[in-house]
CSV table of C-alpha atoms and ligand atoms in Angstrom, one decimal:
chain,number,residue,atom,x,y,z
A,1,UNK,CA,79.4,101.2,120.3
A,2,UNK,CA,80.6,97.8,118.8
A,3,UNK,CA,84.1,96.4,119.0
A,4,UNK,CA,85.0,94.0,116.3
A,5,UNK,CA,88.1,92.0,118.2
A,6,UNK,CA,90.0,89.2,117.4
A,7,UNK,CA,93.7,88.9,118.1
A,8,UNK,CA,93.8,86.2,115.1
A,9,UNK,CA,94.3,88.3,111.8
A,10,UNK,CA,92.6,87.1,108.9
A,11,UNK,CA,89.6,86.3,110.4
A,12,UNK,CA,87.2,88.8,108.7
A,13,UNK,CA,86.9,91.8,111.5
A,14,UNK,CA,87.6,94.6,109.1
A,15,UNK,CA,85.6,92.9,106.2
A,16,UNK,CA,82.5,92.7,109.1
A,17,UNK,CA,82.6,96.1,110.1
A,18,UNK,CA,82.8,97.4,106.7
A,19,UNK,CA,80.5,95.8,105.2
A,20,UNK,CA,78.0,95.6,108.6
A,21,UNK,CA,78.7,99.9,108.2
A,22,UNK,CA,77.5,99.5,104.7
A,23,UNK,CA,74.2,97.6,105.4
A,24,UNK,CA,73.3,99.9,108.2
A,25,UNK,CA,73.9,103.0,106.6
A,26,UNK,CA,71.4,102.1,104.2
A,27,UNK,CA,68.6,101.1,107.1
A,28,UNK,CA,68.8,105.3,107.6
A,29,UNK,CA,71.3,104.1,110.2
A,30,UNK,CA,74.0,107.2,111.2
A,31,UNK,CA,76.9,104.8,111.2
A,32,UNK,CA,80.8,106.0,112.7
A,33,UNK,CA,83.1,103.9,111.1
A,34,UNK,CA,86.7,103.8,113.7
A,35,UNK,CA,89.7,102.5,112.5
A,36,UNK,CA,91.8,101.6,114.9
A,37,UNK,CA,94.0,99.1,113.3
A,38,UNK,CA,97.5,100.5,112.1
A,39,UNK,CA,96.8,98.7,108.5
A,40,UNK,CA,94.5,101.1,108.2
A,41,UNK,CA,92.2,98.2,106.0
A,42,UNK,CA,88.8,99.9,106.8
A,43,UNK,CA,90.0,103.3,105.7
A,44,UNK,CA,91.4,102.0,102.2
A,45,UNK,CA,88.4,99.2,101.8
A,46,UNK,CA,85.5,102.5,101.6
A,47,UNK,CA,88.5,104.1,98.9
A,48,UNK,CA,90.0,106.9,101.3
A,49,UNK,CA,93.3,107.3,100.4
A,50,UNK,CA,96.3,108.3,103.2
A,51,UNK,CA,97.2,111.0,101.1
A,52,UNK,CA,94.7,113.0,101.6
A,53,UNK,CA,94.4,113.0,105.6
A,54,UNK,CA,95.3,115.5,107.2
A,55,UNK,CA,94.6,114.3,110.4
A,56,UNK,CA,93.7,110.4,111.5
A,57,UNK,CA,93.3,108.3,114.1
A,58,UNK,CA,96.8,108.7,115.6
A,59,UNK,CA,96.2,112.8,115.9
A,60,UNK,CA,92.9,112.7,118.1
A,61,UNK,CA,94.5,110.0,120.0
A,62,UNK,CA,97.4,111.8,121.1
A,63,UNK,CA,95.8,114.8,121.2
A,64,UNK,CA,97.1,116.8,118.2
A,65,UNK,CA,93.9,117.2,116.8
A,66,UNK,CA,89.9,116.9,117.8
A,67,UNK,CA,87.9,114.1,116.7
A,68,UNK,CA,85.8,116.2,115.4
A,69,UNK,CA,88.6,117.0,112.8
A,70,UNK,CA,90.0,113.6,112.7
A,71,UNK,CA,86.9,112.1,110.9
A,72,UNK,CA,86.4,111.8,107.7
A,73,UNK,CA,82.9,113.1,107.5
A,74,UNK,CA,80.2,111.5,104.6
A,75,UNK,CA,82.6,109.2,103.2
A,76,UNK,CA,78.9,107.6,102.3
A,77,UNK,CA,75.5,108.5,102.9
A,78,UNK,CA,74.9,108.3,106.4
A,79,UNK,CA,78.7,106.8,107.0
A,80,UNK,CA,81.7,109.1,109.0
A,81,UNK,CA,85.0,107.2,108.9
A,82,UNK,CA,87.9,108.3,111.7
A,83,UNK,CA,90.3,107.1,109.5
A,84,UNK,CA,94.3,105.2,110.3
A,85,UNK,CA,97.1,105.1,109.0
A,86,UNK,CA,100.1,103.1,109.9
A,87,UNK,CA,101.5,106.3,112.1
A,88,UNK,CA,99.0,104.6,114.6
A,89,UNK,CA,101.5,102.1,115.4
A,90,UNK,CA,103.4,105.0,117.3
A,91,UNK,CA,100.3,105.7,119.5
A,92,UNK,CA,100.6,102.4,121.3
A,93,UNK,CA,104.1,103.6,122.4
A,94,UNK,CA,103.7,107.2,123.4
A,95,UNK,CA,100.5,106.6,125.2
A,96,UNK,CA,102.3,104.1,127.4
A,97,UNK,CA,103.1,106.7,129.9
A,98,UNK,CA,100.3,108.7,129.9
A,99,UNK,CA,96.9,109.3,132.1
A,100,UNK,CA,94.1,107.8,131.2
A,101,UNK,CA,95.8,105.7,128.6
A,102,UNK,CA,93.4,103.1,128.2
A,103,UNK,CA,90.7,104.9,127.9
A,104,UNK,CA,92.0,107.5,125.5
A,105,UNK,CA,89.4,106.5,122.7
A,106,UNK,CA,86.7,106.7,125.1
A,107,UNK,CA,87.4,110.0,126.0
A,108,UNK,CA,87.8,111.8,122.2
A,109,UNK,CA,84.9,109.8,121.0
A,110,UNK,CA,82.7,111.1,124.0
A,111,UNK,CA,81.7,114.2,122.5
A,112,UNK,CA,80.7,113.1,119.0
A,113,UNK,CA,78.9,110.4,120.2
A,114,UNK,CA,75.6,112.1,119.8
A,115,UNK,CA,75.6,112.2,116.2
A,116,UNK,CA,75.4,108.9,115.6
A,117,UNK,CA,73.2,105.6,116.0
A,118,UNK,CA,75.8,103.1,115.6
A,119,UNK,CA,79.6,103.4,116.3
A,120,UNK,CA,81.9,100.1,114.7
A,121,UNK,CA,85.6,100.0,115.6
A,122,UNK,CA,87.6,97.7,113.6
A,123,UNK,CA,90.5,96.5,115.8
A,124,UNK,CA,94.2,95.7,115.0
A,125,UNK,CA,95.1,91.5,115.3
A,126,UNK,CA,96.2,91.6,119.0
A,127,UNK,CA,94.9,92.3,122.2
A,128,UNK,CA,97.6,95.4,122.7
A,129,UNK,CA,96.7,98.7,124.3
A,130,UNK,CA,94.9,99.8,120.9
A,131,UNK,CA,92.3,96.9,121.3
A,132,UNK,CA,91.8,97.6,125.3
A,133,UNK,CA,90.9,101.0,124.1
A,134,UNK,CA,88.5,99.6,121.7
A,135,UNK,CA,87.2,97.6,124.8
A,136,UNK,CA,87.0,99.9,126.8
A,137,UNK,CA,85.7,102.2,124.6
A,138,UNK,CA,82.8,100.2,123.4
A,139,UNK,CA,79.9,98.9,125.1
A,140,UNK,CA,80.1,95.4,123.1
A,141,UNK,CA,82.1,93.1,121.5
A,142,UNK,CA,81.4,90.9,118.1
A,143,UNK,CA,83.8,88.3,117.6
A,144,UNK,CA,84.6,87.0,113.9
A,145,UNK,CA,85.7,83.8,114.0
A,146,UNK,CA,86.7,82.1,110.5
A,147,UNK,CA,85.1,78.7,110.0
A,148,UNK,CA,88.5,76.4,110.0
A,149,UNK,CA,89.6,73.6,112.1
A,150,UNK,CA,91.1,74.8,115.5
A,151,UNK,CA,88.5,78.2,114.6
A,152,UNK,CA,88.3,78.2,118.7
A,153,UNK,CA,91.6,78.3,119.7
A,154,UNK,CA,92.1,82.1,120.4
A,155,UNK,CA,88.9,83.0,121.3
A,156,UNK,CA,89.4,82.1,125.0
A,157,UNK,CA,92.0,84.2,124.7
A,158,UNK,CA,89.6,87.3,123.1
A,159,UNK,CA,87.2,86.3,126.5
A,160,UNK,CA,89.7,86.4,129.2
A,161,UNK,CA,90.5,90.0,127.8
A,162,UNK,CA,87.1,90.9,128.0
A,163,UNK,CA,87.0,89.6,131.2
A,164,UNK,CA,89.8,92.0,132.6
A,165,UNK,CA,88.7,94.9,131.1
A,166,UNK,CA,85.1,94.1,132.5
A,167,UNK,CA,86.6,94.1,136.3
A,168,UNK,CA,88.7,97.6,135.6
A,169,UNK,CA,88.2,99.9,133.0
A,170,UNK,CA,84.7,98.7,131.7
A,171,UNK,CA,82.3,97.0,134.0
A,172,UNK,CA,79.0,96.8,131.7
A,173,UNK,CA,80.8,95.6,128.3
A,174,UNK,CA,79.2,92.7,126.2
A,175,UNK,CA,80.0,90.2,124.5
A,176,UNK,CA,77.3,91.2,121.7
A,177,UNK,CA,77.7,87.7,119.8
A,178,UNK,CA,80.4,85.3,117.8
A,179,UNK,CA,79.8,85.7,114.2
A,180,UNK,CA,81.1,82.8,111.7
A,181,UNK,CA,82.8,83.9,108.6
A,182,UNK,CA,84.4,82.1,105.5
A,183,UNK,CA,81.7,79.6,105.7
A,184,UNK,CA,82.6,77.0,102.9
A,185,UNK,CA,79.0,75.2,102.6
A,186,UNK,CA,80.9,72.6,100.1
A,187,UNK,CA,82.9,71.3,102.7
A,188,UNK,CA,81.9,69.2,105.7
A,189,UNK,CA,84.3,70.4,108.3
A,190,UNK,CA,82.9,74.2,108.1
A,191,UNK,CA,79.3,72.8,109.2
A,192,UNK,CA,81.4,70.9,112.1
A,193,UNK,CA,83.1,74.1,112.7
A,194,UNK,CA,79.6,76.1,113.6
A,195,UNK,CA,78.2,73.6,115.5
A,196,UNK,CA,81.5,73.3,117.6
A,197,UNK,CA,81.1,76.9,118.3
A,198,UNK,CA,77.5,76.9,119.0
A,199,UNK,CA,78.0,74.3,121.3
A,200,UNK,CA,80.5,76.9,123.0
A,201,UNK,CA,78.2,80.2,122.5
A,202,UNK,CA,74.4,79.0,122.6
A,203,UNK,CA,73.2,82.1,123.2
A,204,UNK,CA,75.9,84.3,121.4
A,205,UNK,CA,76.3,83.0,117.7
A,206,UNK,CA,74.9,84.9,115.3
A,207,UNK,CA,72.4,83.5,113.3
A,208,UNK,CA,73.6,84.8,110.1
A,209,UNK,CA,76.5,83.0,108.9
A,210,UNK,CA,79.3,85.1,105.7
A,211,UNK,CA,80.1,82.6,103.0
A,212,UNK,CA,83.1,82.3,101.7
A,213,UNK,CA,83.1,84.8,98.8
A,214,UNK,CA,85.3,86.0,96.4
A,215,UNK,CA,83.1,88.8,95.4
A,216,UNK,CA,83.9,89.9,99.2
A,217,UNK,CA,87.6,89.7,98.5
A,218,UNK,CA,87.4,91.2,95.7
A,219,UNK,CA,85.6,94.6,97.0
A,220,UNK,CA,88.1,96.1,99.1
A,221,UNK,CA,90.6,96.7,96.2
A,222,UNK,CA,88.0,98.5,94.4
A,223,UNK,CA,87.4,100.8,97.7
A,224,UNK,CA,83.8,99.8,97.7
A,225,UNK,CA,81.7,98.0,100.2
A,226,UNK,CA,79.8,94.8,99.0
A,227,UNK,CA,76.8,96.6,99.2
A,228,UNK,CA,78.4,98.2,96.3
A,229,UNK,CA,80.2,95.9,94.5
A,230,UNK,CA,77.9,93.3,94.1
A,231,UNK,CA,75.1,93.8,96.0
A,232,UNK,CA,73.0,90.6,94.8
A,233,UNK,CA,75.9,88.7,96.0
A,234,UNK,CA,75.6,85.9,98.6
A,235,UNK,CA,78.3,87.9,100.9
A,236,UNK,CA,76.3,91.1,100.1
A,237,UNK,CA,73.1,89.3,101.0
A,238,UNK,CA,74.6,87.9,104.6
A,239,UNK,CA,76.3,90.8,105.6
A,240,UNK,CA,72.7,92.4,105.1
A,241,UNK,CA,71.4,89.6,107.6
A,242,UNK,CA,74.6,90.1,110.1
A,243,UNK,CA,73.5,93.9,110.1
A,244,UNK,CA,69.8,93.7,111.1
A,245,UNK,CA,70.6,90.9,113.7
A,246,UNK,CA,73.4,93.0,115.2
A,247,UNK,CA,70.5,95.8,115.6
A,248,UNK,CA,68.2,93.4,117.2
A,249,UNK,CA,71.1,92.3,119.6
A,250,UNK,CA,71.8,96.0,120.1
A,251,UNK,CA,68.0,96.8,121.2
A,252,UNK,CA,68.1,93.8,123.4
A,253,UNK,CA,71.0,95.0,125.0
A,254,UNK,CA,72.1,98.3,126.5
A,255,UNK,CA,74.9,99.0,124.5
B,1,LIG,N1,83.7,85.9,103.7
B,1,LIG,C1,84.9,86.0,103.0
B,1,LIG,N2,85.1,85.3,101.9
B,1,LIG,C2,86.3,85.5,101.2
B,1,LIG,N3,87.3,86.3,101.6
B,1,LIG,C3,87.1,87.0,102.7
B,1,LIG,C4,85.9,86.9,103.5
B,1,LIG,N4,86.0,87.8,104.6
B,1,LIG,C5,87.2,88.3,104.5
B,1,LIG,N5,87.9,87.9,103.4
B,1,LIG,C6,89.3,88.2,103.0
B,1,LIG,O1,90.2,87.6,103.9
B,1,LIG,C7,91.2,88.5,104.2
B,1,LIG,C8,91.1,88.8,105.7
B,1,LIG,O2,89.9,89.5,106.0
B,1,LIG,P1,89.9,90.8,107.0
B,1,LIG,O3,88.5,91.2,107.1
B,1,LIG,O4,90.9,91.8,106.5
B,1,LIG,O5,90.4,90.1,108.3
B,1,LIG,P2,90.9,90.8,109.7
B,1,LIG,O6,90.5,92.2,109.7
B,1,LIG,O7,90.4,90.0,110.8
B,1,LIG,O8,92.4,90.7,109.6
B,1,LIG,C9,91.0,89.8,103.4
B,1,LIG,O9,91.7,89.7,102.2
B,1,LIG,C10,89.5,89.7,103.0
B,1,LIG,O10,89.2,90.4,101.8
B,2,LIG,MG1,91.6,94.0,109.8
């Protein structure tokens, strides 16, 4: 299970798990997509529309509903979504004073965990109790970083949290590796940008690195991956890289 976390918003997490889904699914991979992010962005970027939930996130969490029921099931070949919708916001309240709270997702994930191969939670853009249950939750963490100046300045913060929840509620998680996106190849700072960070994460940057893309701006509002959109695309063809070097890292690891 792979947490996509960054408290920064706008730094490609939903876009990543999305479109990583996408590229596994078609490697025969059983993907569950979770939203966890009140926006709901993953749920609308693969076209499922609020309206027709009956149940989402928010309902399994607080224990209206199963998980089981929650999910969206075959939303593509091979791809389960447990949808959002901005409801979700109310979850971080009510589950203030209850058991377990942290580890809420853990525990309605557990039992449809063995029908899948890989399990991506897209987080919400801060390190509230819905991200600590996506770290606690998961057994590794991939952190987008968009490839600006300052690009490192909040990821210490991402690590300290990772840190915390590794001495409580979640002793074996990862960090599964720092992936670069919004790479502008035309500009010298975004080169100066990944070498800063590689400096920082030797062993943990991914190899692959997203391009900027307007193709991979452009898919969401059409409720398709990039996979789908455009899948000759240069974004298409990274996130396709990003996908198989996640599975590697996943196989070396024991997440
Ligand atoms: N590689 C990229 N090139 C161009 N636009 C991108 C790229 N990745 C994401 N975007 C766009 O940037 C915005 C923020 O990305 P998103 O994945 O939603 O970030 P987050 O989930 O971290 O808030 C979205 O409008 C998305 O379509
Ligand atoms: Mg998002």
């Amino acid at each position: 299970m792979v947490a996509f976390v960054n408290q920064k918003g706008g730094v490609g997490k939903t876009t990543s798990a999305v479109n990583i889904a996408a590229s596994l699914a078609r490697r025969e991979r059983r993907i569950l997509l979770v939203d966890i992010d009140p926006q709901g962005n993953a749920t609308s970027s693969l076209g499922v529309e609020r309206a027709d939930l009956e149940f989402t996130i928010y309902d399994a969490l607080t224990g209206d509903a199963d998980m089981a029921n929650a999910r969206v099931t075959a939303v593509r070949d091979n791809i389960d979504l447990v949808p959002a919708s901005p409801m979700l916001a109310g979850a971080e309240i009510e589950l203030v004073d209850s058991d377990r709270r942290e580890r809420r997702l853990a525990d309605v994930l557990g039992p449809i965990l063995p029908d899948y191969d890989v399990v991506l939670i897209d987080s919400p853009p801060s390190l509230g109790l819905l991200t600590v249950n996506a770290l606690t939750a998961a057994g590794s963490v991939v952190i987008p970083v968009q490839c600006e100046y300052l690009a490192l300045e909040g990821v210490s913060q991402v690590l300290s949290t990772i840190d915390l929840i590794r001495k409580g509620l979640n002793p074996d998680l990862e960090l599964l590796g720092v992936l670069m996106t919004m790479y502008d190849g035309r500009t010298k700072l975004a080169g100066h940008v990944v070498d800063e960070v590689r400096r920082y994460f030797p062993d943990h940057l991914f190899s692959a690195v997203v391009p900027r893309s307007v193709r991979l701006a452009e898919a969401p509002s059409f409720g398709q991956s990039i996979t789908e959109y455009d899948p000759s695309s240069r974004g298409a063809r990274a996130y396709v890289d990003v996908a198989d070097e996640l599975l590697a890292r996943l196989a070396g690891s024991n997440s």
